[in-house]
CSV table of C-alpha atoms in Angstrom, one decimal:
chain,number,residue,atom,x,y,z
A,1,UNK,CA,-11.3,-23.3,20.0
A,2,UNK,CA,-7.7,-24.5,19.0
A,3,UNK,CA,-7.5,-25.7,15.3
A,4,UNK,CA,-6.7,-29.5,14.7
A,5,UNK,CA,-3.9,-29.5,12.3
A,6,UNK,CA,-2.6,-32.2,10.6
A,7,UNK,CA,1.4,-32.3,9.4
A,8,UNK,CA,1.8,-34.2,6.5
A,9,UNK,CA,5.3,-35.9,5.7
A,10,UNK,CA,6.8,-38.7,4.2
A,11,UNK,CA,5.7,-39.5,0.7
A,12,UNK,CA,6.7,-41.9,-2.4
A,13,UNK,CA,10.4,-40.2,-3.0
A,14,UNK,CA,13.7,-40.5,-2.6
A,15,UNK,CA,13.6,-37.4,-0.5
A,16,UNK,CA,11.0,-38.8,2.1
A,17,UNK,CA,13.5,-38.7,4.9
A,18,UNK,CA,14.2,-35.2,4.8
A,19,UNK,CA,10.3,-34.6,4.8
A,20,UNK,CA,10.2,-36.2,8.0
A,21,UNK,CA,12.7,-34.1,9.5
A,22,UNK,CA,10.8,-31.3,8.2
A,23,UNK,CA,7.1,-32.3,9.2
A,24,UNK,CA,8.9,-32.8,12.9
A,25,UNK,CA,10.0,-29.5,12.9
A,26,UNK,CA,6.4,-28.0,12.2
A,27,UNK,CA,5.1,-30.3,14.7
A,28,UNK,CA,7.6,-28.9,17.2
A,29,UNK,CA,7.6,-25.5,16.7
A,30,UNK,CA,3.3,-24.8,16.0
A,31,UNK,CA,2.2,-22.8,18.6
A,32,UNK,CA,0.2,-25.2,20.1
A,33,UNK,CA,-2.3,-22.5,22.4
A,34,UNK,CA,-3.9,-21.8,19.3
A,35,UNK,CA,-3.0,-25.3,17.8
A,36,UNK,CA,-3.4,-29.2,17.9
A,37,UNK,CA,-0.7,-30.5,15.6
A,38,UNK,CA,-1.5,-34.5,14.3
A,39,UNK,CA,1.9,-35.9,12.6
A,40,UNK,CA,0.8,-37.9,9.4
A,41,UNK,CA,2.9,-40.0,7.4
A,42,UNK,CA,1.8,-40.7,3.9
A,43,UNK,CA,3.3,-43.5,2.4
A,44,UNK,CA,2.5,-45.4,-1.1
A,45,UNK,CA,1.5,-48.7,2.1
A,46,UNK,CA,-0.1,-46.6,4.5
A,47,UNK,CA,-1.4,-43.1,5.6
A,48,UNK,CA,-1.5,-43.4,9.2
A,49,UNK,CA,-1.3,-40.9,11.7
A,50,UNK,CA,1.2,-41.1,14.3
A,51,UNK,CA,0.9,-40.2,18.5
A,52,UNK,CA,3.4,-39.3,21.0
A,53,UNK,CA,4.3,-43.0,21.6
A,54,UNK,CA,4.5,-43.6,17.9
A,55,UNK,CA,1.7,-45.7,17.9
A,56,UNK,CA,-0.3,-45.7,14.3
A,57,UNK,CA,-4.1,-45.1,13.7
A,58,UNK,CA,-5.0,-45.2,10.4
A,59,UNK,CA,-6.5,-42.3,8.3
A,60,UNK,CA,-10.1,-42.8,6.6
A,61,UNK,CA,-9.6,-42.1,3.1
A,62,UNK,CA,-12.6,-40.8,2.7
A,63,UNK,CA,-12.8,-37.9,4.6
A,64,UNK,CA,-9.6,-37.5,5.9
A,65,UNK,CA,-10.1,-38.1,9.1
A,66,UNK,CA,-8.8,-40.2,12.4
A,67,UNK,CA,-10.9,-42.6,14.8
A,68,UNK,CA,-8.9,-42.1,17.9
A,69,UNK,CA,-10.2,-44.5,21.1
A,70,UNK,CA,-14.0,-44.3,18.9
A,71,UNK,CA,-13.8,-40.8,18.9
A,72,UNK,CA,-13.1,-39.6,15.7
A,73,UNK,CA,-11.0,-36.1,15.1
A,74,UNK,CA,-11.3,-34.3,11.8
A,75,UNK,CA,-8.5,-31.0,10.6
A,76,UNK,CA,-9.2,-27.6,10.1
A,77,UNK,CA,-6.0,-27.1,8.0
A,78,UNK,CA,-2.9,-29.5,6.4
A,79,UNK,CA,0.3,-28.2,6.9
A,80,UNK,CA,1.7,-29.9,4.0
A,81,UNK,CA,5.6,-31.0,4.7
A,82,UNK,CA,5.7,-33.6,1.7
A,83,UNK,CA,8.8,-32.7,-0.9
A,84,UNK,CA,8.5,-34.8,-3.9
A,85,UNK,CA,5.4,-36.8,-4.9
A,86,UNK,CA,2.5,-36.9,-3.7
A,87,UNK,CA,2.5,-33.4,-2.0
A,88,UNK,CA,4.4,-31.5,-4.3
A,89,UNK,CA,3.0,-32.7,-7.9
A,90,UNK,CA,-0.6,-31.8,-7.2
A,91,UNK,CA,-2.1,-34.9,-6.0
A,92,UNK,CA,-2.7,-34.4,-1.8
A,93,UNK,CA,-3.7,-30.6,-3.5
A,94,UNK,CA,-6.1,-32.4,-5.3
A,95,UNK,CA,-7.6,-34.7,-3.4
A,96,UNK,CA,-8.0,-31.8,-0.5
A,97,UNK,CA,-9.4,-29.2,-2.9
A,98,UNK,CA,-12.4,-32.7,-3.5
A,99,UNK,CA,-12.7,-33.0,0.2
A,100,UNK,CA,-13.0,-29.0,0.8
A,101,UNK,CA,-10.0,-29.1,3.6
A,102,UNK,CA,-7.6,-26.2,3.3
A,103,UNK,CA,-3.9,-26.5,3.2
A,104,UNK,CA,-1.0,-24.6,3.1
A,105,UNK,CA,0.6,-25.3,0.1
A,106,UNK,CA,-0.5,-23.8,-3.5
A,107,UNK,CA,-3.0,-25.2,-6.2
A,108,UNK,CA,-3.1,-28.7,-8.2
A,109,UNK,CA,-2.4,-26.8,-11.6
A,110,UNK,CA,0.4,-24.5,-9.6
A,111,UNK,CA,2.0,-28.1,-7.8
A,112,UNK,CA,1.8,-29.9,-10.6
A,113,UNK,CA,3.5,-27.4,-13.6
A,114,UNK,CA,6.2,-26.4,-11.2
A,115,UNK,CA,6.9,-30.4,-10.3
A,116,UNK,CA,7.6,-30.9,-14.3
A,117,UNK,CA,10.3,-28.7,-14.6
A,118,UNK,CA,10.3,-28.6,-18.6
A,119,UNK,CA,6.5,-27.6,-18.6
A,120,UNK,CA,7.2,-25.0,-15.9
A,121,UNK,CA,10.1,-23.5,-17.8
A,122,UNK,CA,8.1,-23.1,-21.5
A,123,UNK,CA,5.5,-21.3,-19.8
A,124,UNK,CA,7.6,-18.9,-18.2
A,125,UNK,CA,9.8,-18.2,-21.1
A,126,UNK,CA,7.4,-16.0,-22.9
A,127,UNK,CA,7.4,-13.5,-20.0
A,128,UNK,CA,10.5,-13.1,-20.4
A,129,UNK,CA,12.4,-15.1,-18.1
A,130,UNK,CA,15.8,-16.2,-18.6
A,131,UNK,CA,16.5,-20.2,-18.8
A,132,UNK,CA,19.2,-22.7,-19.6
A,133,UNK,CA,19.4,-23.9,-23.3
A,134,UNK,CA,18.0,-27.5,-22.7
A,135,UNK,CA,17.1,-30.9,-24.7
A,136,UNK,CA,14.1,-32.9,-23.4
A,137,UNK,CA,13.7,-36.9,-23.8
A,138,UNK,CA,11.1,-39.5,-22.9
A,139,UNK,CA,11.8,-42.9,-21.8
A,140,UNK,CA,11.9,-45.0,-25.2
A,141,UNK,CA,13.3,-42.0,-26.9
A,142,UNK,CA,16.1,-42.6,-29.4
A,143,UNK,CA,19.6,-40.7,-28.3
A,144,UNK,CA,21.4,-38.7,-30.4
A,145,UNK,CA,24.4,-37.8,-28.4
A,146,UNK,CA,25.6,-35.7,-30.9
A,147,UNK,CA,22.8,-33.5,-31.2
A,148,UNK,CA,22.1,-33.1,-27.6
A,149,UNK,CA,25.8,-31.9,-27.4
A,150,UNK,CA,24.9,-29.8,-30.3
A,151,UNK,CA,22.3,-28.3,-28.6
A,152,UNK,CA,23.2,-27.8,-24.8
A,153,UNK,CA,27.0,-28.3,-24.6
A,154,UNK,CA,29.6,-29.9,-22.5
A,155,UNK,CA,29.6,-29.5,-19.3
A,156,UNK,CA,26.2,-30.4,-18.9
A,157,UNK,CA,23.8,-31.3,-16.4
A,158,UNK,CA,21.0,-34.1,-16.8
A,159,UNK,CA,18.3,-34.2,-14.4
A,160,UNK,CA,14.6,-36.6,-13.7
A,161,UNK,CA,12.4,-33.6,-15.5
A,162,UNK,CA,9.4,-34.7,-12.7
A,163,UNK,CA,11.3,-36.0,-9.4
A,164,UNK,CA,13.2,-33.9,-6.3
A,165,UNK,CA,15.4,-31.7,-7.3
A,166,UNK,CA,18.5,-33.7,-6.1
A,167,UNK,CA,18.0,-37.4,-7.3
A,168,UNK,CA,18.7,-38.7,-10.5
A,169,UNK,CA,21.1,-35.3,-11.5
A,170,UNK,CA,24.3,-35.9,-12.8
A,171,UNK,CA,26.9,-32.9,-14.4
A,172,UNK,CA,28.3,-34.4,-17.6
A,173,UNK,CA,31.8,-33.1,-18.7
A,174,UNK,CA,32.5,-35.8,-21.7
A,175,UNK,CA,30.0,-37.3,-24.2
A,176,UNK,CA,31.4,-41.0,-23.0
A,177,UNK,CA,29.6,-40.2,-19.7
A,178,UNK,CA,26.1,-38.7,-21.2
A,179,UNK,CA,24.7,-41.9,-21.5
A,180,UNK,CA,25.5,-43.3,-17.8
A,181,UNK,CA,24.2,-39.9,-16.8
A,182,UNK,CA,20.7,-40.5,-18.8
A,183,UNK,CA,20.6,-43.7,-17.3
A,184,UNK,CA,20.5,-42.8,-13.6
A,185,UNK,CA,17.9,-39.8,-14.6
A,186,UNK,CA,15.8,-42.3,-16.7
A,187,UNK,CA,16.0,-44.7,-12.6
A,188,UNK,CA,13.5,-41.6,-11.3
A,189,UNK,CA,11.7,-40.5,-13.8
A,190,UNK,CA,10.3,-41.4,-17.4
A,191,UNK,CA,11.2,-38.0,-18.6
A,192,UNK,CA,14.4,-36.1,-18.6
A,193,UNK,CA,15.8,-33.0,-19.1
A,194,UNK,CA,19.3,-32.0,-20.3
A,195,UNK,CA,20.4,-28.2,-19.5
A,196,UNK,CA,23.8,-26.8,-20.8
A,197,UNK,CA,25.9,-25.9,-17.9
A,198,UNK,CA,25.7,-21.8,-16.3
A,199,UNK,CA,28.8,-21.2,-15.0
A,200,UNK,CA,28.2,-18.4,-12.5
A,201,UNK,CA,26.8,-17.3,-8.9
A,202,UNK,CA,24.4,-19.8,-7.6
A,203,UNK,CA,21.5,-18.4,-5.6
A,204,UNK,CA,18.3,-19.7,-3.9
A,205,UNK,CA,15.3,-16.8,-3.4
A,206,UNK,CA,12.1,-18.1,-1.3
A,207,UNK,CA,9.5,-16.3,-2.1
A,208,UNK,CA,6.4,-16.9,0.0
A,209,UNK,CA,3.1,-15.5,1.1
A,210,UNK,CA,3.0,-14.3,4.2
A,211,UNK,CA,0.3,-12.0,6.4
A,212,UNK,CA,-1.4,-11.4,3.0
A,213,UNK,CA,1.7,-10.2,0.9
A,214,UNK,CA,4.1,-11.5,-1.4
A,215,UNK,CA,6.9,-11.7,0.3
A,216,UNK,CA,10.8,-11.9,-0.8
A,217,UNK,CA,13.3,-13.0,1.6
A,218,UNK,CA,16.5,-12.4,2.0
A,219,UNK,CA,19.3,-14.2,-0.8
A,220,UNK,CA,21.6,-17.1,-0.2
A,221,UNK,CA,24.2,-18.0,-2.5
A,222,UNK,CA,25.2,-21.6,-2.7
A,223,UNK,CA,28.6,-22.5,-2.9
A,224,UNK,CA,29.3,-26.5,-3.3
A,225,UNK,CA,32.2,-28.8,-2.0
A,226,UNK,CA,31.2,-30.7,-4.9
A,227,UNK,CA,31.3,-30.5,-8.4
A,228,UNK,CA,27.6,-29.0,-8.0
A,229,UNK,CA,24.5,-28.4,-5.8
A,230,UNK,CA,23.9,-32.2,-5.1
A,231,UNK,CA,22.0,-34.1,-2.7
A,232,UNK,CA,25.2,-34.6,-0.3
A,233,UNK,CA,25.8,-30.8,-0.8
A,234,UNK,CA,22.1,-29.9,-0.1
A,235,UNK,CA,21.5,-32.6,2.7
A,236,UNK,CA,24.6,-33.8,4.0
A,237,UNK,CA,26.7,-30.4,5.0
A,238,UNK,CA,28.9,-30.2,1.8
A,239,UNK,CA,27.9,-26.5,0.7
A,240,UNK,CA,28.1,-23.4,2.1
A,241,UNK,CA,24.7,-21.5,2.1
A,242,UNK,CA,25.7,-17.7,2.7
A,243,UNK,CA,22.6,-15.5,3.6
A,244,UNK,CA,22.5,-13.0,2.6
A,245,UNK,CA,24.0,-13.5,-0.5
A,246,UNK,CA,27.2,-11.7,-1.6
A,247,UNK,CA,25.8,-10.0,-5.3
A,248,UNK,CA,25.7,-6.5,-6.1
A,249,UNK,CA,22.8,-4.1,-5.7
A,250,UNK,CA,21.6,-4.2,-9.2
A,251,UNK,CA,21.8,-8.4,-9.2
A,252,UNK,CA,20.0,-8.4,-5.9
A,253,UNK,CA,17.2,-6.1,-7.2
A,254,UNK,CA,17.3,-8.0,-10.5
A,255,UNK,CA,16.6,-11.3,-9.0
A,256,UNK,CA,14.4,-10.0,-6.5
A,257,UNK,CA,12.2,-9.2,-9.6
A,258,UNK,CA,12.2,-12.3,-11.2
A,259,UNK,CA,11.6,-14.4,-8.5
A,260,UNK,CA,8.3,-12.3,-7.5
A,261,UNK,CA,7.5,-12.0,-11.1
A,262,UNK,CA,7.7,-15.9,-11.7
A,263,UNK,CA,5.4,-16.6,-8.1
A,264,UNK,CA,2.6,-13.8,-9.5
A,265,UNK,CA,3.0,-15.2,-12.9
A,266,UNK,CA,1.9,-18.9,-11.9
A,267,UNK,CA,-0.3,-17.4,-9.0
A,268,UNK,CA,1.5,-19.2,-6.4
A,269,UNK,CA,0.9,-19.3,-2.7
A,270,UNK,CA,1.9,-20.6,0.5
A,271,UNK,CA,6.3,-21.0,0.5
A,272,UNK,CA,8.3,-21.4,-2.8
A,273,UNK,CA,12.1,-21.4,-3.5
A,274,UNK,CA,13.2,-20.6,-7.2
A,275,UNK,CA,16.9,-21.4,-7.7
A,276,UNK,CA,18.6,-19.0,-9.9
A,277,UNK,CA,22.3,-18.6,-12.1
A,278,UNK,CA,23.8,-15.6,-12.8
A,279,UNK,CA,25.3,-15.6,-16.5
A,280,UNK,CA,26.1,-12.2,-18.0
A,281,UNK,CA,25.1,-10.5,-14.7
A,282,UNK,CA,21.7,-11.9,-15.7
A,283,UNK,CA,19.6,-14.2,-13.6
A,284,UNK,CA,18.1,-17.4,-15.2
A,285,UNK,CA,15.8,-19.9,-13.5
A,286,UNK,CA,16.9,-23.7,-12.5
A,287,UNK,CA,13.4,-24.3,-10.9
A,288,UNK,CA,11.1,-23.8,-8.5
A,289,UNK,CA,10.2,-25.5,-5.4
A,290,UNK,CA,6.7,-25.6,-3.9
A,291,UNK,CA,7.4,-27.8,-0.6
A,292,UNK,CA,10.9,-26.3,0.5
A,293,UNK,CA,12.7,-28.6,3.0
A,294,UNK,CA,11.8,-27.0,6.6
A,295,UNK,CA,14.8,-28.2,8.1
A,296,UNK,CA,16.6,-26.2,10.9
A,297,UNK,CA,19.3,-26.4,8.6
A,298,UNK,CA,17.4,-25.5,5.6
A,299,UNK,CA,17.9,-22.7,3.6
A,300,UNK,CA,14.0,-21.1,3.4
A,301,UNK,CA,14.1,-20.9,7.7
A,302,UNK,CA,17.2,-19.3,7.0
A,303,UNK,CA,16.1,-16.7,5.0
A,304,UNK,CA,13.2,-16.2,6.9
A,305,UNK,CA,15.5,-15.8,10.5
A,306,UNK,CA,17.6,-13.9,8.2
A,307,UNK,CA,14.2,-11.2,7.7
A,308,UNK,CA,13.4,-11.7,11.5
A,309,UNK,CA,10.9,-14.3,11.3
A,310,UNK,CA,11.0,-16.9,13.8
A,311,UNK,CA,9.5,-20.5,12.8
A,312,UNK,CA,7.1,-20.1,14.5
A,313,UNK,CA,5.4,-17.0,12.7
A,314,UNK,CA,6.3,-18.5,9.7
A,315,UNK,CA,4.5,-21.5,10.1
A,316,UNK,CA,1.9,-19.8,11.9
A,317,UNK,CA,1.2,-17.4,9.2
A,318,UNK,CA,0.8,-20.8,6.6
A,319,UNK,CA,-2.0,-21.4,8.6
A,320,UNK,CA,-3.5,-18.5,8.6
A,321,UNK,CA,-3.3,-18.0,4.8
A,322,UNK,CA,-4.8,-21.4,4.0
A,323,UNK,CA,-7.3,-20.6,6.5
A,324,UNK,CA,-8.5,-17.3,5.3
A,325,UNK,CA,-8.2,-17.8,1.8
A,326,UNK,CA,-10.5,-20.9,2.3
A,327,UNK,CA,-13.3,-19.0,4.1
């Protein structure tokens, strides 16, 4: 019997267009002898999902399910594609971990600490893992430009704490800008974070699960057009994404290590990315992300054709996972 699979995409952020792009190419690549894929759109209006002919059907709520021509078709598995809200924060995880349906992403608690990047970082740092310096503020929050300065330095960066990893980000070289900087942040999110500025190699590790191991793929270094990693660097073509990675032994085998030991230390599964900064020839986490875009042009399908994994088995080895750590 072939598994009905549904490929969820869209979502309430900024970044619901790339989703798409990346829920298509799931949808296009499943093997589909041992699969039916289903392409869902989950949007804050509608969850819907959508045929061939893009017509819409909508998706019962309560069970998850479809009523296609009165017949009505329930999933074996999600193949979750949403980056941002609601399918990297913990909701979809929680709502499917209440209706008993596996998916392929990690747990609420998991989705949800990684998403808020502050909370994510404090309980990593007493295992040891290397960070930026950083000042946190909440929307209402009085600002003391001095002392953030104080604390984190010029340049800076300033980032939405809960929100995609490229909207609402700016990198701050004078204190007249730090307020037009907090500004946009404060447009995505209600919290914020403000890192001092690691000047050094860029580099993005996926880490994933895959045919029952933890896996490490191969390294890319990032190296922006623009002043930093962006969402027209990321998205639009303006970086160069150089797998593997040009570090030495010991910084490869160093950040190896810390990017397994953060996805064991927060019992992750399913596909992560952890971005990391060399400083002092030491690695120090940016972030993790728990719905990596699934692009052709993204950088985890990279890695993985870069360790001689076609899409296919990768996403076919989601599946898989989900499916056998449900039973």
């Amino acid at each position: 019997m072939k598994k009905n699979i549904a490929i969820i995409m869209g979502g309430y952020s900024s970044e619901y267009k790339i989703s798409l792009t990346s829920g298509n190419v799931v949808y296009e690549t499943l093997d589909t002898s041992k699969y039916t894929p289903y392409r869902v759109h989950i949007f804050k209006d509608k969850w819907v999902y959508v045929d061939e002919d893009d017509e819409e059907f909508p998706i019962d709520k309560n069970d998850f399910s479809i009523n296609i021509d009165s017949f009505k078709v329930t999933f074996d598995c999600v193949f979750n594609a949403i980056h941002g809200s609601p399918g990297e924060d913990g909701f979809m995880q929680g709502y499917f971990k209440l209706l008993n349906i596996p998916h392929t992403s990690c747990d609420m608690y998991q989705a949800s600490l990684t998403f808020n990047k502050r909370d994510c970082l404090s309980v990593l740092k007493p295992y040891g893992i290397k960070t930026a310096e950083s000042f946190y503020l909440n929307l209402g929050d009085q600002i003391n430009e001095d002392a953030i300065i104080a604390k984190v330095g010029l340049p800076c960066f300033v980032k939405a704490n809960k929100a995609g990893s490229s909207f609402g980000v700016s990198k701050v070289h004078t204190k007249e800008n730090l307020q037009q900087a907090i500004n946009v942040a404060f447009k995505e999110d209600d919290e914020i974070i403000i890192e001092s500025f690691l000047d050094g190699t860029e580099v993005s590790v996926g880490v994933i699960t895959y045919k029952g191991e933890t896996k490490v793929l191969p390294i890319t270094e990032i190296v922006s057009e623009n002043d930093f990693f962006d969402y027209e660097a990321k998205y639009l073509g303006k970086s160069q994404e150089i797998t593997p990675a040009r570090l030495t032994n010991e910084e490869e085998e160093k950040v190896t290590k810390e990017a397994k030991k953060v996805f064991e230390v927060l019992k992750m599964k399913g596909f992560s990315r952890s971005e990391f900064i060399f400083k002092n020839g030491e690695p120090h986490l940016l972030e993790m992300n728990t719905v990596p875009g699934l692009t052709r042009e993204s950088i985890l399908p990279q890695q993985a054709a870069a360790a001689g994994i076609s899409l296919s088995d990768l996403f076919d080895s989601a599946i898989e996972e989900a499916l056998k750590n449900h039973s």
